[in-house]
Short mmCIF file of C-alpha atoms in Angstrom, two decimals:
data_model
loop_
_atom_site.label_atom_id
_atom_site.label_comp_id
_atom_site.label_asym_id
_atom_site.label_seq_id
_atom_site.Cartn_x
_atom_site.Cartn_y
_atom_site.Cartn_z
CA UNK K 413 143.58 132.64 94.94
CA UNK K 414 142.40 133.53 91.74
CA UNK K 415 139.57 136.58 92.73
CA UNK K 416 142.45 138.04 95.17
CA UNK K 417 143.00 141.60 95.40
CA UNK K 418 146.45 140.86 96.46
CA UNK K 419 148.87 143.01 93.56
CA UNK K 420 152.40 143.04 95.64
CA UNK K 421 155.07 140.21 95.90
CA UNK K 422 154.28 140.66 99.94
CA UNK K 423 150.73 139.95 99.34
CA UNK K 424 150.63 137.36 96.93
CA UNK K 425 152.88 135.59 99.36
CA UNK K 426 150.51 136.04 102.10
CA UNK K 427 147.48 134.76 100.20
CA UNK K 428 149.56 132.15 98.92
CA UNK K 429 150.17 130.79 101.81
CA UNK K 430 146.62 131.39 103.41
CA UNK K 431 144.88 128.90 100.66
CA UNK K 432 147.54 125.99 100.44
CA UNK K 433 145.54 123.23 101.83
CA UNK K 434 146.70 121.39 105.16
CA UNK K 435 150.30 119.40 104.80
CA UNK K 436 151.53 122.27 101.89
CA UNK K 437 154.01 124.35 102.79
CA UNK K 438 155.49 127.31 100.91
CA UNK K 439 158.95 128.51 101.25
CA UNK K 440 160.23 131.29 103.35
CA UNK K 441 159.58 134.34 101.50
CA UNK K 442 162.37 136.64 100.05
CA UNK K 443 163.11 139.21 97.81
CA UNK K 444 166.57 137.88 96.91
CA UNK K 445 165.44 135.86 93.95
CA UNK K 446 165.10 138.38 91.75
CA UNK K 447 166.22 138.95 88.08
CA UNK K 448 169.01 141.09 88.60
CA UNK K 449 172.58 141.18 87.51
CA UNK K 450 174.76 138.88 89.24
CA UNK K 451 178.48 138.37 89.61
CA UNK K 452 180.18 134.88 88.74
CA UNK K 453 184.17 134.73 89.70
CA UNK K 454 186.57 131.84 89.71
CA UNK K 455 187.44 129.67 92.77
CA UNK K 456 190.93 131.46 92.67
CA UNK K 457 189.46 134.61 92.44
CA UNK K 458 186.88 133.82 95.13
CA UNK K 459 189.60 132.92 97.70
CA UNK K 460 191.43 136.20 97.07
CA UNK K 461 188.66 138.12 99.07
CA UNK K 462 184.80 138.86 98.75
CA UNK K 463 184.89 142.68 98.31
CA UNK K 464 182.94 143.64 94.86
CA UNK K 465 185.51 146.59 94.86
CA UNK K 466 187.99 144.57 94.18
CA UNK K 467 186.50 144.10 90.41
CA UNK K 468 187.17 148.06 89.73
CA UNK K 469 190.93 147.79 90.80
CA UNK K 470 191.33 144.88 88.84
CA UNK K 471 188.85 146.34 85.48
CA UNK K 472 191.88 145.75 83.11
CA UNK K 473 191.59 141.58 83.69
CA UNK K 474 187.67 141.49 83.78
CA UNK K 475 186.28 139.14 80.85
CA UNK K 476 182.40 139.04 80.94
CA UNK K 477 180.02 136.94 79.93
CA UNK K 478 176.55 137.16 79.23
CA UNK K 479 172.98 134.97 78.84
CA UNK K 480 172.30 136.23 75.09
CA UNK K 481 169.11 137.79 75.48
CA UNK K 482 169.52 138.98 78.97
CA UNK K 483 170.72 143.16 79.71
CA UNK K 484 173.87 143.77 80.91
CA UNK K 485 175.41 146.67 82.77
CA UNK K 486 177.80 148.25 80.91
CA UNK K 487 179.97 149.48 83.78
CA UNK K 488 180.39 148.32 87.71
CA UNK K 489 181.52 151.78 89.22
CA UNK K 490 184.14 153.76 87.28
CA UNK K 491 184.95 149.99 85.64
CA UNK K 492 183.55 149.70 82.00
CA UNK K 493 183.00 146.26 81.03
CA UNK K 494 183.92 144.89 77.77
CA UNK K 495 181.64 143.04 75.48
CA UNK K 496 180.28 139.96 76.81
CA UNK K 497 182.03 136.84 74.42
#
């Protein structure tokens, strides 16, 4: 609603959800959709295991890439991340 005093993602959500008119439904709510950094691997990298550690015992063979505009970190633990290509 427009004139809400609603200001956090919890309460928007909440008023969202108290105006949608009957037979509109909103989505569960989460915070996971966020704009954060994200990690991409390969399928054969994938199947090798799903511990994020494993990318600072492997820093050496990391190639990163990078939406243009968008920040990057510059390291992931003591790994320090090349330029994006």
């Amino acid at each position: 609603a427009p004139d809400s005093a609603a200001r956090s993602d919890v309460q928007v959500y909440r008023t969202l959800l108290s105006v949608l008119p009957e037979g509109v439904a909103a989505g569960d709510y989460t915070t996971s959709a966020e704009d954060k950094p994200a990690l991409a691997v390969t399928g054969p990298t994938a199947e090798q295991g799903s511990d994020v550690s494993a990318l600072v015992r492997r820093c050496g063979d990391v190639s990163v890439g990078a939406v243009k505009s968008a920040p990057r970190p510059s390291s992931v633990g003591t790994c320090t991340l090349p330029t994006p290509r």
